[in-house]
mmCIF file of C-alpha atoms and ligand atoms in Angstrom:
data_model
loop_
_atom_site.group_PDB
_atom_site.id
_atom_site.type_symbol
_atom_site.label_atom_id
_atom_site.label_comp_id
_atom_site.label_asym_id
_atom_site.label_seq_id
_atom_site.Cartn_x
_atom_site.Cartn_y
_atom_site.Cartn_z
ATOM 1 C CA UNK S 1 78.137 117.669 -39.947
ATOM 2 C CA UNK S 2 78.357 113.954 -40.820
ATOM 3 C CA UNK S 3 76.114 111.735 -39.107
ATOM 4 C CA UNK S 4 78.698 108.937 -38.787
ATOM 5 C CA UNK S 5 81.088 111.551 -36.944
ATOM 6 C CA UNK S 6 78.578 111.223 -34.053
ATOM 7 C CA UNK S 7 78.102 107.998 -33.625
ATOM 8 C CA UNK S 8 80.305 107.998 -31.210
ATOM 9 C CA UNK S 9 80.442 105.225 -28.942
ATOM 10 C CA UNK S 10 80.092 107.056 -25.040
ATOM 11 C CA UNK S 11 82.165 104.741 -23.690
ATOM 12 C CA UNK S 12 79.335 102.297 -22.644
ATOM 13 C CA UNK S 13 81.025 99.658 -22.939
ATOM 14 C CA UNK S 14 80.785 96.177 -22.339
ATOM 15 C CA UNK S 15 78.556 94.350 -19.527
ATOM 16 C CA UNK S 16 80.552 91.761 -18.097
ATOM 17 C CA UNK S 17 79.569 88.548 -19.395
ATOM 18 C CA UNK S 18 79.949 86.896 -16.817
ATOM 19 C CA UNK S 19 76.975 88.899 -14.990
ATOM 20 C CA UNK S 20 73.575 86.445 -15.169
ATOM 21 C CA UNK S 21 70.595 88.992 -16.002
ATOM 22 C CA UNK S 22 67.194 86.857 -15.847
ATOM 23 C CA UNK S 23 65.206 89.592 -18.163
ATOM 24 C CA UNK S 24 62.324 86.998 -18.684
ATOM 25 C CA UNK S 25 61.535 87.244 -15.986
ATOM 26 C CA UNK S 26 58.089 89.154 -16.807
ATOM 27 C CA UNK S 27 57.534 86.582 -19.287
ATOM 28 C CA UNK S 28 57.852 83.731 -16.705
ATOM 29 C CA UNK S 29 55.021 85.444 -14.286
ATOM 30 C CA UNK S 30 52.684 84.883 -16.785
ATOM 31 C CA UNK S 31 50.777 87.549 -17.648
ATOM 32 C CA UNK S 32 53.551 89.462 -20.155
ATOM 33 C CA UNK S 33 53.807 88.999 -23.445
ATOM 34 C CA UNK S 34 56.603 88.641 -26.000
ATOM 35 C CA UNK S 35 59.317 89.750 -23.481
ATOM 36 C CA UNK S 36 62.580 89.419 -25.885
ATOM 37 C CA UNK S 37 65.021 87.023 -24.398
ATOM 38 C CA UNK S 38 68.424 88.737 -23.737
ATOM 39 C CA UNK S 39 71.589 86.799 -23.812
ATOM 40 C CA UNK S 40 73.566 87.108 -20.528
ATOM 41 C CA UNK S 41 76.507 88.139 -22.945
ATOM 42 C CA UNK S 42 74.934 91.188 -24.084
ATOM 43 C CA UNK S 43 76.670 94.529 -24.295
ATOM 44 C CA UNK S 44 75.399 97.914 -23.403
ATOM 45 C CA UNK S 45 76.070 100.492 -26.374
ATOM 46 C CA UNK S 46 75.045 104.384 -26.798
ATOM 47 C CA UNK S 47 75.498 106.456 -29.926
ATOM 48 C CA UNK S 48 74.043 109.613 -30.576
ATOM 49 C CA UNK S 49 73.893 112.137 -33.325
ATOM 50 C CA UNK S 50 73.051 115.810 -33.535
ATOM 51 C CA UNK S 51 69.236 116.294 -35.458
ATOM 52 C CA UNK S 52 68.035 119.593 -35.963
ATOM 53 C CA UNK S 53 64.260 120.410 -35.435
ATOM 54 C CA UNK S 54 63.241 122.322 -38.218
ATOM 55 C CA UNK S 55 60.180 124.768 -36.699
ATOM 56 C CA UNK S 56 56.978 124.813 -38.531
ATOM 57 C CA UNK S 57 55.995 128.323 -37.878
ATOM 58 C CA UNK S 58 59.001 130.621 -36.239
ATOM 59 C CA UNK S 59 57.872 130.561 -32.468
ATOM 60 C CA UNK S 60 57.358 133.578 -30.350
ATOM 61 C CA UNK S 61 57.935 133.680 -26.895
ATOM 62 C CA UNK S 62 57.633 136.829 -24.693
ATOM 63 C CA UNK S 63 61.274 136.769 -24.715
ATOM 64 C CA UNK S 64 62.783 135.351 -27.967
ATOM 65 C CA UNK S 65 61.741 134.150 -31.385
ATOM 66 C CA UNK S 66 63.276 130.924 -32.933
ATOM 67 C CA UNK S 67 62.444 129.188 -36.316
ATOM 68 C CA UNK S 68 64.750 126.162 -35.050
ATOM 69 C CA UNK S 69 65.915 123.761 -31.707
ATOM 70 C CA UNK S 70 69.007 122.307 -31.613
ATOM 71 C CA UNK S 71 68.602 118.112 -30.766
ATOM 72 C CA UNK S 72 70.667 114.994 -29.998
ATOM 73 C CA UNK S 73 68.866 111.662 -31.200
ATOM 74 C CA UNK S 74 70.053 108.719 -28.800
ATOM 75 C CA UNK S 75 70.203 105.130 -29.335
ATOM 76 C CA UNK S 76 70.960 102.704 -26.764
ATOM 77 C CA UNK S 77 71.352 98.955 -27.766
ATOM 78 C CA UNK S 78 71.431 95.855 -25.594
ATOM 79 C CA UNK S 79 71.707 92.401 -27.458
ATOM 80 C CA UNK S 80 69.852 93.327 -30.355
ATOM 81 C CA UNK S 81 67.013 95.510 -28.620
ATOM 82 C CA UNK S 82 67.281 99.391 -29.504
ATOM 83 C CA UNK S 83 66.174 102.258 -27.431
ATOM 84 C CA UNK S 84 65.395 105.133 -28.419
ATOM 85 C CA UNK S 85 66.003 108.593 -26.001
ATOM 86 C CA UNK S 86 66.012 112.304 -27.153
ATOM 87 C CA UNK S 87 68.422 115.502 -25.687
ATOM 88 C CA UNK S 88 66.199 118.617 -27.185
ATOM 89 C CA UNK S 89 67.715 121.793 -26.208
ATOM 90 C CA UNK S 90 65.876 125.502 -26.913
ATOM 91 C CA UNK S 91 68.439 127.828 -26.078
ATOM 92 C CA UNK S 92 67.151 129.316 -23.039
ATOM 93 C CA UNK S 93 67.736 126.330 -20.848
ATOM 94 C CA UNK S 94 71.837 126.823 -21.829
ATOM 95 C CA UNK S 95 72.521 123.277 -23.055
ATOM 96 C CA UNK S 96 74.013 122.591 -26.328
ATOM 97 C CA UNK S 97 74.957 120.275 -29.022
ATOM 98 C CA UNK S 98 78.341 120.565 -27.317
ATOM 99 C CA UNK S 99 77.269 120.304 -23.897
ATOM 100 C CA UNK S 100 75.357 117.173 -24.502
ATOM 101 C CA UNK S 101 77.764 115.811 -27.081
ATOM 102 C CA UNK S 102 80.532 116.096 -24.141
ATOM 103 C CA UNK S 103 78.555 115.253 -21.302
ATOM 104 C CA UNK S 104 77.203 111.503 -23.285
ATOM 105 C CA UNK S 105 80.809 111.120 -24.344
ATOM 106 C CA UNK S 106 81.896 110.862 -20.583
ATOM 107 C CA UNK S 107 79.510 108.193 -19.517
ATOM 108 C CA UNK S 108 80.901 105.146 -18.551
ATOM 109 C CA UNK S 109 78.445 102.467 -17.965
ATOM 110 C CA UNK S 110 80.148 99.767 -18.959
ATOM 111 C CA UNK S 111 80.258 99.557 -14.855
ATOM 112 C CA UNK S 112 76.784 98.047 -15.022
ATOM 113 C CA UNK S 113 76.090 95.138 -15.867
ATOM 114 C CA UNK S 114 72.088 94.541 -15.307
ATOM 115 C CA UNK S 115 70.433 97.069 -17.661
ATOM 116 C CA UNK S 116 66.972 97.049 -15.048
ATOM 117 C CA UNK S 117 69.115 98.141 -12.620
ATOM 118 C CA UNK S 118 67.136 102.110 -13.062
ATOM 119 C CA UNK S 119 67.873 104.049 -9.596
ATOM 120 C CA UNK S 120 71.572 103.178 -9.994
ATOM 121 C CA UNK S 121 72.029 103.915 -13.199
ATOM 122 C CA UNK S 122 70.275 106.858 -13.489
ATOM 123 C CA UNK S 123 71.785 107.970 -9.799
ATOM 124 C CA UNK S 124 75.478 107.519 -11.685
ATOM 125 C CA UNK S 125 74.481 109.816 -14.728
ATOM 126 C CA UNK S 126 73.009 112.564 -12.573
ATOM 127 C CA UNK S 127 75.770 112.339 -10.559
ATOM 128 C CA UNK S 128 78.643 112.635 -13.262
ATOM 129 C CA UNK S 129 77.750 116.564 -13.555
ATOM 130 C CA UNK S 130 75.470 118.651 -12.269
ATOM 131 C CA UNK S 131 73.154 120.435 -14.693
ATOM 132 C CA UNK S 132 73.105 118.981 -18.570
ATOM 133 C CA UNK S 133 69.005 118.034 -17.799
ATOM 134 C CA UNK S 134 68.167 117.345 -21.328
ATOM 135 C CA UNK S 135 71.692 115.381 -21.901
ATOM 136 C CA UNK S 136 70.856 113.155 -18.916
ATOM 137 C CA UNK S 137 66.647 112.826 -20.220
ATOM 138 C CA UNK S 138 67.664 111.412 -23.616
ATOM 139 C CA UNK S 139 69.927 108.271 -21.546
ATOM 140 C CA UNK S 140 66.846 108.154 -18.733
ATOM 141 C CA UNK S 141 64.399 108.218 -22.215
ATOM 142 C CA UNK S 142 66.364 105.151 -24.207
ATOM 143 C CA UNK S 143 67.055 103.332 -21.318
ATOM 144 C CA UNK S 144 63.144 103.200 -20.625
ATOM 145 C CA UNK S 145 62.526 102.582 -23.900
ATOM 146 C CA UNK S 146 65.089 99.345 -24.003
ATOM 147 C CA UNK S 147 63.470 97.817 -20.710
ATOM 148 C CA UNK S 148 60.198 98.816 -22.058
ATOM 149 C CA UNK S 149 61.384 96.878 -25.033
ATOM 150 C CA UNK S 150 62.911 93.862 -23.536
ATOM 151 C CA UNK S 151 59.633 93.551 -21.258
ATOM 152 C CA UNK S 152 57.388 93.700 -24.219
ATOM 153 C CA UNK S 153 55.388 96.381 -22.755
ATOM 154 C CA UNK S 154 54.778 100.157 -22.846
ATOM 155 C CA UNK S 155 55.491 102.439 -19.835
ATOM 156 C CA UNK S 156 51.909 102.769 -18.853
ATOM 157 C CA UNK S 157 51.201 99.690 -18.613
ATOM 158 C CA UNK S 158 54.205 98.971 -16.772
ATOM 159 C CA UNK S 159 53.302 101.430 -14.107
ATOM 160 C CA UNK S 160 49.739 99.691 -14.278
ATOM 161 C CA UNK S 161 48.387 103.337 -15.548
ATOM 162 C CA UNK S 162 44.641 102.888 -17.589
ATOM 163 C CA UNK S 163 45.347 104.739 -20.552
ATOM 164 C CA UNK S 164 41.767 106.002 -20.909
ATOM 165 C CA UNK S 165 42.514 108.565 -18.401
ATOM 166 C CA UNK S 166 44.943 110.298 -20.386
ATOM 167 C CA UNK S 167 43.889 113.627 -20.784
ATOM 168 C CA UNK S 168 43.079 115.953 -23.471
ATOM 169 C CA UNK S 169 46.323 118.021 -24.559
ATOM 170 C CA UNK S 170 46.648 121.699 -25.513
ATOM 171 C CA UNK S 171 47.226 122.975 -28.704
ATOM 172 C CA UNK S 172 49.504 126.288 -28.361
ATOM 173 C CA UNK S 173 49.239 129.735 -29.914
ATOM 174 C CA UNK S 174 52.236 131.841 -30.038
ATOM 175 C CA UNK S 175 52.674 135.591 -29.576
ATOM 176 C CA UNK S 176 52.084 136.715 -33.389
ATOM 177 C CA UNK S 177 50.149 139.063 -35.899
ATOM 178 C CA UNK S 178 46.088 138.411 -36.247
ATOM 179 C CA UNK S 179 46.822 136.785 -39.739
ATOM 180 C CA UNK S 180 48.698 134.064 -38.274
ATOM 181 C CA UNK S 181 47.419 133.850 -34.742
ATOM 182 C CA UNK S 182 43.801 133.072 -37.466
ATOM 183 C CA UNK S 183 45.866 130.422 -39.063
ATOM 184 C CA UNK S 184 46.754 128.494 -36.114
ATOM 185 C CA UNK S 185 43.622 128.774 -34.553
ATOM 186 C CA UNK S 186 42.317 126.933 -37.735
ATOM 187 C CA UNK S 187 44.811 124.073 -37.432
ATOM 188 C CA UNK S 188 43.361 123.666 -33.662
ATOM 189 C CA UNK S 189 40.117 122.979 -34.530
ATOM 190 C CA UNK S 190 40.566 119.405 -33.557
ATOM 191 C CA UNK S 191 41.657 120.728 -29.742
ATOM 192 C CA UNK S 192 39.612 120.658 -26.944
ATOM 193 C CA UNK S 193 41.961 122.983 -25.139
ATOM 194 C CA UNK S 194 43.583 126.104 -26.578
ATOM 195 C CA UNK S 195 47.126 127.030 -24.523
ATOM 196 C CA UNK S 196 48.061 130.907 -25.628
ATOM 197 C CA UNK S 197 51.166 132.735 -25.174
ATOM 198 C CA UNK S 198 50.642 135.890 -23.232
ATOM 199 C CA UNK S 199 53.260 138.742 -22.286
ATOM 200 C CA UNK S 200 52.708 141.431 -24.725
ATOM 201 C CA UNK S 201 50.786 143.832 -25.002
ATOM 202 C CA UNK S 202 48.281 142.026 -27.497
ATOM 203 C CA UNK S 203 47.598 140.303 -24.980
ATOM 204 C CA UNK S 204 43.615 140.633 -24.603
ATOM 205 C CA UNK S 205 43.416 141.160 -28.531
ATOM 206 C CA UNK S 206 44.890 137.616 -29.063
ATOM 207 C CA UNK S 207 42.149 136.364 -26.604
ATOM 208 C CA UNK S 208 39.365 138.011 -28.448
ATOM 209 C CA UNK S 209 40.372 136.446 -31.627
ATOM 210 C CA UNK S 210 40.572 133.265 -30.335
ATOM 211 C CA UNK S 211 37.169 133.479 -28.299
ATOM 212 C CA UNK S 212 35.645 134.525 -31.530
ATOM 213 C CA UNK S 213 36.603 131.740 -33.703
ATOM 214 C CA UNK S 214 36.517 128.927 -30.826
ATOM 215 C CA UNK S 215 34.127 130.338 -28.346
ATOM 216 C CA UNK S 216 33.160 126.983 -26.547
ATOM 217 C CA UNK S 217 37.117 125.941 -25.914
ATOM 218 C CA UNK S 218 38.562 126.308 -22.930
ATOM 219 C CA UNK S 219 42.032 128.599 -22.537
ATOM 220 C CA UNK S 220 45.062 128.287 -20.650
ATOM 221 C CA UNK S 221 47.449 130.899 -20.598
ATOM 222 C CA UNK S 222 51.282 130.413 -20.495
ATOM 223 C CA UNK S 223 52.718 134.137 -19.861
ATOM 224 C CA UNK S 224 56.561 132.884 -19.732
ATOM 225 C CA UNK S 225 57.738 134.930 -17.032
ATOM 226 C CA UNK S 226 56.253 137.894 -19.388
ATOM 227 C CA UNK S 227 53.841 139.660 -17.138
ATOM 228 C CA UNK S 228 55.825 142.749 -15.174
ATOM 229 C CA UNK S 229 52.974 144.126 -13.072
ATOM 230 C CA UNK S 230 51.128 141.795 -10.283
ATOM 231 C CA UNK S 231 47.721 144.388 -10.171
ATOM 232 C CA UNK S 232 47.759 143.983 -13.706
ATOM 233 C CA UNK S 233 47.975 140.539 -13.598
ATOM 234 C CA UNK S 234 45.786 139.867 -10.862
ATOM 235 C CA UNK S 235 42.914 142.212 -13.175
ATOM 236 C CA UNK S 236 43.818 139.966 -16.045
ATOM 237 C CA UNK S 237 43.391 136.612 -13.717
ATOM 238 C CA UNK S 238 39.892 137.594 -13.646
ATOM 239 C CA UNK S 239 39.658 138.789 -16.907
ATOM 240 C CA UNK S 240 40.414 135.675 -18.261
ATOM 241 C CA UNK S 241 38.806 133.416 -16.287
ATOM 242 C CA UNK S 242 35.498 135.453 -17.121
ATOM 243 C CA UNK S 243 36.751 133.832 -21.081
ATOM 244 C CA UNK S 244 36.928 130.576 -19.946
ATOM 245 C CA UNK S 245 40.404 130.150 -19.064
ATOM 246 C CA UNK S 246 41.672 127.415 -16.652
ATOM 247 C CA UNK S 247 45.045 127.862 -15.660
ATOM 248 C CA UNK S 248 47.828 130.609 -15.526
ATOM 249 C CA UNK S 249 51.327 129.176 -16.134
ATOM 250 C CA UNK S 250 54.167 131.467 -15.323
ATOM 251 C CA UNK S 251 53.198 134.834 -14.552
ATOM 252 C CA UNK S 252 56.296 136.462 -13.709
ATOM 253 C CA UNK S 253 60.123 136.669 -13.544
ATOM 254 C CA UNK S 254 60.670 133.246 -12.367
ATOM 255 C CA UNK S 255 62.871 135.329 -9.104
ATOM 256 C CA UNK S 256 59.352 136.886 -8.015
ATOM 257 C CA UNK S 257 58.425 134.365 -5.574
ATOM 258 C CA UNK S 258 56.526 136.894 -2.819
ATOM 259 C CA UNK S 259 54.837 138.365 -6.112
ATOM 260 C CA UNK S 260 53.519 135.087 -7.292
ATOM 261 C CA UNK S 261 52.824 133.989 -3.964
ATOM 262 C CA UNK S 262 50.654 137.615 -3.721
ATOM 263 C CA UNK S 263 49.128 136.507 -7.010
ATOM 264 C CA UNK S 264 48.401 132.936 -6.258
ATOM 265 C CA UNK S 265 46.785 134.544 -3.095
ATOM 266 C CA UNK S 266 44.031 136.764 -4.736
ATOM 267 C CA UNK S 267 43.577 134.731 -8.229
ATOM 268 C CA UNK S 268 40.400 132.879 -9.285
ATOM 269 C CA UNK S 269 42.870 130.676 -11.776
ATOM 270 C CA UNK S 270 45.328 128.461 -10.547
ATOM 271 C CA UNK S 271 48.864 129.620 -10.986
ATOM 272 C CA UNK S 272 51.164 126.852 -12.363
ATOM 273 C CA UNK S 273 55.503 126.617 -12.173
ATOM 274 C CA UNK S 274 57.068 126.282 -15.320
ATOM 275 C CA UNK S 275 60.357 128.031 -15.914
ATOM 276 C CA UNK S 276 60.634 128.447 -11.986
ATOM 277 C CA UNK S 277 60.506 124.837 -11.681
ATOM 278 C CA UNK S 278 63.336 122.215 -12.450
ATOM 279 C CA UNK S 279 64.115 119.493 -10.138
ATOM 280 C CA UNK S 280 62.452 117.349 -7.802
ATOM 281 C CA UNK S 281 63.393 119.530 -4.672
ATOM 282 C CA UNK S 282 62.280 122.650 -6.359
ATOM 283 C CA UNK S 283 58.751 121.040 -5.044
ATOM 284 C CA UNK S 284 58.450 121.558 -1.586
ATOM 285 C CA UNK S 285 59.799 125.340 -2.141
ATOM 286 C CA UNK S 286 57.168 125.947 -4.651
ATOM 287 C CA UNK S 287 54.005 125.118 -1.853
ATOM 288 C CA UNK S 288 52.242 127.920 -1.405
ATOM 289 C CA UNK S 289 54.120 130.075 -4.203
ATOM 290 C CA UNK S 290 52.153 128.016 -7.111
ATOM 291 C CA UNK S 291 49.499 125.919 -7.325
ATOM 292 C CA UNK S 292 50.817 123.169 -9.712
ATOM 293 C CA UNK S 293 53.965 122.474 -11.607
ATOM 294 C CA UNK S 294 54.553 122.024 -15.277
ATOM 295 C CA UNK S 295 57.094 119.057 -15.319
ATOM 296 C CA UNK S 296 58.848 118.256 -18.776
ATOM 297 C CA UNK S 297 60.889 115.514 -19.284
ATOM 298 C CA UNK S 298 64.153 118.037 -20.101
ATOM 299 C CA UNK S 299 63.844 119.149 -17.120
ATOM 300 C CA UNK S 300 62.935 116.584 -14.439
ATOM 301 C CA UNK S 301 66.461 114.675 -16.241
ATOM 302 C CA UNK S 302 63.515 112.023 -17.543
ATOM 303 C CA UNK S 303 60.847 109.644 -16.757
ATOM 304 C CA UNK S 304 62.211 108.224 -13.646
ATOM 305 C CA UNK S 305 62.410 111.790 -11.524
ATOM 306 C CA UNK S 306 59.431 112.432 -13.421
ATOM 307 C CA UNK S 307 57.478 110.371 -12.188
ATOM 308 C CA UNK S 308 58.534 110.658 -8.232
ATOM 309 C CA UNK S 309 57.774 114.538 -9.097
ATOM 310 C CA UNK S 310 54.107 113.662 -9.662
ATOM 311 C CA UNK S 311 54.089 111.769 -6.344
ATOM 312 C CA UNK S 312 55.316 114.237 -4.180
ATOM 313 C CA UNK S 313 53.260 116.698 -6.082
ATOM 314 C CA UNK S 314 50.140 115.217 -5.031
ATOM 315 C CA UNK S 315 51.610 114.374 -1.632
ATOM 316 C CA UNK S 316 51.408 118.540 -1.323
ATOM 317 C CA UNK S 317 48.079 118.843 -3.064
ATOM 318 C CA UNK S 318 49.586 120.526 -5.878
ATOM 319 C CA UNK S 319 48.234 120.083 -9.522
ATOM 320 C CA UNK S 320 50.572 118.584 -12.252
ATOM 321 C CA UNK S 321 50.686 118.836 -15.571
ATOM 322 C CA UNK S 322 52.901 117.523 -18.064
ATOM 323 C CA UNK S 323 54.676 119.402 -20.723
ATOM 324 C CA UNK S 324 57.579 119.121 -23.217
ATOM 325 C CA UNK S 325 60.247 121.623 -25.594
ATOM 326 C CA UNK S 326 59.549 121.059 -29.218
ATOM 327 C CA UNK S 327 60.729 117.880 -29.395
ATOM 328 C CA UNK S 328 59.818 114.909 -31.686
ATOM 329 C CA UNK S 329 57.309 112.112 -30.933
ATOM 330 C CA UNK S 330 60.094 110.346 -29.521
ATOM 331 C CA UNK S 331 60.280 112.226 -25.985
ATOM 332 C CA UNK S 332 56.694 113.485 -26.520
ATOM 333 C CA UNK S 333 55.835 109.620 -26.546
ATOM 334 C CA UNK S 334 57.967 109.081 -23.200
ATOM 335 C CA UNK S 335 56.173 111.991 -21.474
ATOM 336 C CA UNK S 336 52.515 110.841 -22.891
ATOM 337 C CA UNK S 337 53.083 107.333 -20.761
ATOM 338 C CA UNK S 338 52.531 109.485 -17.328
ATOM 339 C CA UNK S 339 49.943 111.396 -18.789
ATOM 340 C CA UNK S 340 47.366 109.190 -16.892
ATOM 341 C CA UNK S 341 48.052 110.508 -13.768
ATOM 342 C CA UNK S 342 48.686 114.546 -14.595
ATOM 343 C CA UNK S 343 45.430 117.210 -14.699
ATOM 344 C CA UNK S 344 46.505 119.114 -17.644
ATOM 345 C CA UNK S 345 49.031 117.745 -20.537
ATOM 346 C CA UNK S 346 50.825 120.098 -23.383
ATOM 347 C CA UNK S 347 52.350 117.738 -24.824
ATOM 348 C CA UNK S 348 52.037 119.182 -28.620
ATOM 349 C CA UNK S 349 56.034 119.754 -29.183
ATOM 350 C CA UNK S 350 56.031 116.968 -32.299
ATOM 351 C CA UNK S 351 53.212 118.906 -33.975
ATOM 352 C CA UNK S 352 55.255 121.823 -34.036
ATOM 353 C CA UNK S 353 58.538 120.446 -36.131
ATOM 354 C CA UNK S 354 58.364 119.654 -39.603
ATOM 355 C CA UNK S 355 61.087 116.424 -39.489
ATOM 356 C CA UNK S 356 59.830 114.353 -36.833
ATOM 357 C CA UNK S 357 61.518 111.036 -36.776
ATOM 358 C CA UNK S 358 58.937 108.932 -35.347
ATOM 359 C CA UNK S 359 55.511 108.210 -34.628
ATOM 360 C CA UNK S 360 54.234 107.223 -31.123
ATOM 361 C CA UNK S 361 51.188 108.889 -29.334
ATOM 362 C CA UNK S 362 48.503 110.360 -31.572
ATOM 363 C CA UNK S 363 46.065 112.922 -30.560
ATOM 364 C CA UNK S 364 42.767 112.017 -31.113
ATOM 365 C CA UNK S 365 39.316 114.230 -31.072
ATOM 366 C CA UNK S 366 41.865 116.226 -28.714
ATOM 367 C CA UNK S 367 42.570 113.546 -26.423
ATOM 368 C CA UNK S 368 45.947 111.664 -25.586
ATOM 369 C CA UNK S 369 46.198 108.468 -27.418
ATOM 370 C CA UNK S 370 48.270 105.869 -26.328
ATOM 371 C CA UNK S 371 48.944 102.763 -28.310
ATOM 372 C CA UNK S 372 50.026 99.477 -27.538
ATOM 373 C CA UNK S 373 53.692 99.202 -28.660
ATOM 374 C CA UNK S 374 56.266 98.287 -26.055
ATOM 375 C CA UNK S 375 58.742 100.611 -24.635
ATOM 376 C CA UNK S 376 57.975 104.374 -24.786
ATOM 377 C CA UNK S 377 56.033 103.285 -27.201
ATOM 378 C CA UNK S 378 57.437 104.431 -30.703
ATOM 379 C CA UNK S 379 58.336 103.897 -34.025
ATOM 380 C CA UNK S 380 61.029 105.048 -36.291
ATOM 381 C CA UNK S 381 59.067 106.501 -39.247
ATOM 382 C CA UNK S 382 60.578 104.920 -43.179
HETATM 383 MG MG1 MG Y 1 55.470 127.172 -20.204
#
């Protein structure tokens, strides 16, 4: 479809003129640098277009196969400054370039008129429907990435995060035959942790090939809902842990909460909430049942809930780790900024598409990367 087609303005219309937004003020405490200055007569503007992510290597799941994610790429422009947000949309979570396309088209936020103004803004677009996560991540995404902007400063830094504590990330395997599961092992040489898709019944043969070729790297196992027997999974818990592995994410149907909470019981690993897990209030329902959650921006609606997820996650003593769909670097980027203050980060998604838009975060000798570019911290690639 034509690109121009989409550019649909959502209706963000205008912030009233007359409305005096001080956005130096960063500038004028000293310490920030290169804040833009924004004219008080700025206007607010979204447009969006649908981008398909074009799959390096089809990816198998326990439950599906897809060579291909549908994606909305979002801009959001105040006076000048562009943000840049991200809707990505694998099937299974049942949005759609319809679904998003509608719900961005029904915004109205012309009723703003102080862009920093993040908890009501954000409050507004959650409330306008319920569901459509990933539709309301990519306004939450560009509207970080415009303050970000504006501020002249990345997210990190904003939250006063050291980005030396980012963590290594994982580099996944998918369910597949030897030749290729060979193959990607090669490409994650440069990995200092291997995640593998589990659920079949190659399950310990994947392992042993991977052990084999990487036998010093530490495993993490993503089962996606794919295991159907908790005394087999509790003998493969220790199985794996025996190889090295760290975590288990998603055991089981993500409706077996007494049999995870049996398993998360009797495991040596910890057992961590992906598909189970959602929302911020899924949190407090989820202690005792799991050990940690997997949070990824499509789901958590963005940074903003993402980030009071990790809070109230540690309140509990749970373990957090950050994740992401195959996205490009563009929400990858946005989720890398809170990747200071997660234990485990799989935040690989751009690596897997072959048209990524952007560059942002790099991974380097396996290790999160952040650079120094204001916003969430990317660039549109020439
Ligand atoms: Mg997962």
């Amino acid at each position: 479809m034509d690109r121009r087609k989409f550019l649909v303005g959502a209706g963000m219309s205008m912030l009233a003129a007359a409305a005096p937004v001080d956005l130096l003020a960063a500038t004028k405490r000293g310490g920030m640098r290169s804040a833009r200055r924004v004219h008080k007569t700025g206007k607010l503007k979204l447009s969006f277009f649908p981008y398909e992510l074009k799959l390096r290597h089809a990816f198998n799941l326990a439950r599906y196969s897809r060579t291909t994610t549908p994606d909305i790429q979002v801009q959001l422009e105040y006076d000048g400054v562009v943000g840049y947000g991200e809707a990505s949309m694998p099937p299974y979570l049942g949005e759609s370039v319809e679904s998003v396309t509608k719900f961005l088209n029904s915004l109205d936020l012309g009723q703003f008129n102080d862009p920093f103004r993040i908890e009501d803004i954000l409050s507004y677009v959650d409330g306008v429907a319920p569901c459509n996560r990933a539709a309301k991540a990519s306004v939450d995404i560009a509207l970080h990435d415009l303050l970000g902007k504006i501020m002249g400063q990345p997210w990190y830094k904003i939250w006063g995060l050291d980005p030396a504590k980012a963590p290594v990330t994982s580099f996944t395997i998918g369910i597949d035959t030897e030749e290729v599961v060979r193959q990607k092992v090669r490409e994650a040489s440069p990995y200092k942790l291997i995640k593998v898709k589990m659920g079949l019944d190659k399950d310990q043969e994947t392992i042993d090939i991977i052990k084999q070729m990487m036998p010093d790297v530490p495993l993490c196992v993503d089962c996606n809902q794919g295991w159907k027997d908790k005394e087999h999974a509790l003998e493969m818990c220790h199985w794996l842990k025996e190889r090295g592995c760290v975590f288990v994410e998603q055991p089981f149907d993500k409706e077996w909460i007494d049999e995870t909470a049996w398993l998360r019981e009797r495991s040596p690993l910890p057992i961590i909430a992906d598909e189970a897990f959602q929302r911020l209030p899924d949190i407090v329902r989820f202690k005792g049942v799991y050990d940690g959650i997997n949070i990824k921006l499509m789901k958590s609606t963005g940074l903003h809930e993402a980030y009071k997820m990790i809070t109230v996650a540690r309140a509990l003593d749970m373990k957090v780790m950050i994740g992401c769909m195959t996205e490009t670097s563009c929400a990858v980027t946005a989720a890398a900024n809170l990747s200071p203050l997660v234990d485990f980060a799989d935040l690989d998604g751009n690596l897997l598409i072959a048209n990524d838009r952007f560059k942002g975060m790099t991974v380097e000798n396996g290790k999160i990367t952040l650079h120094d570019i204001p916003g969430i911290g990317v660039e549109l690639l020439k």
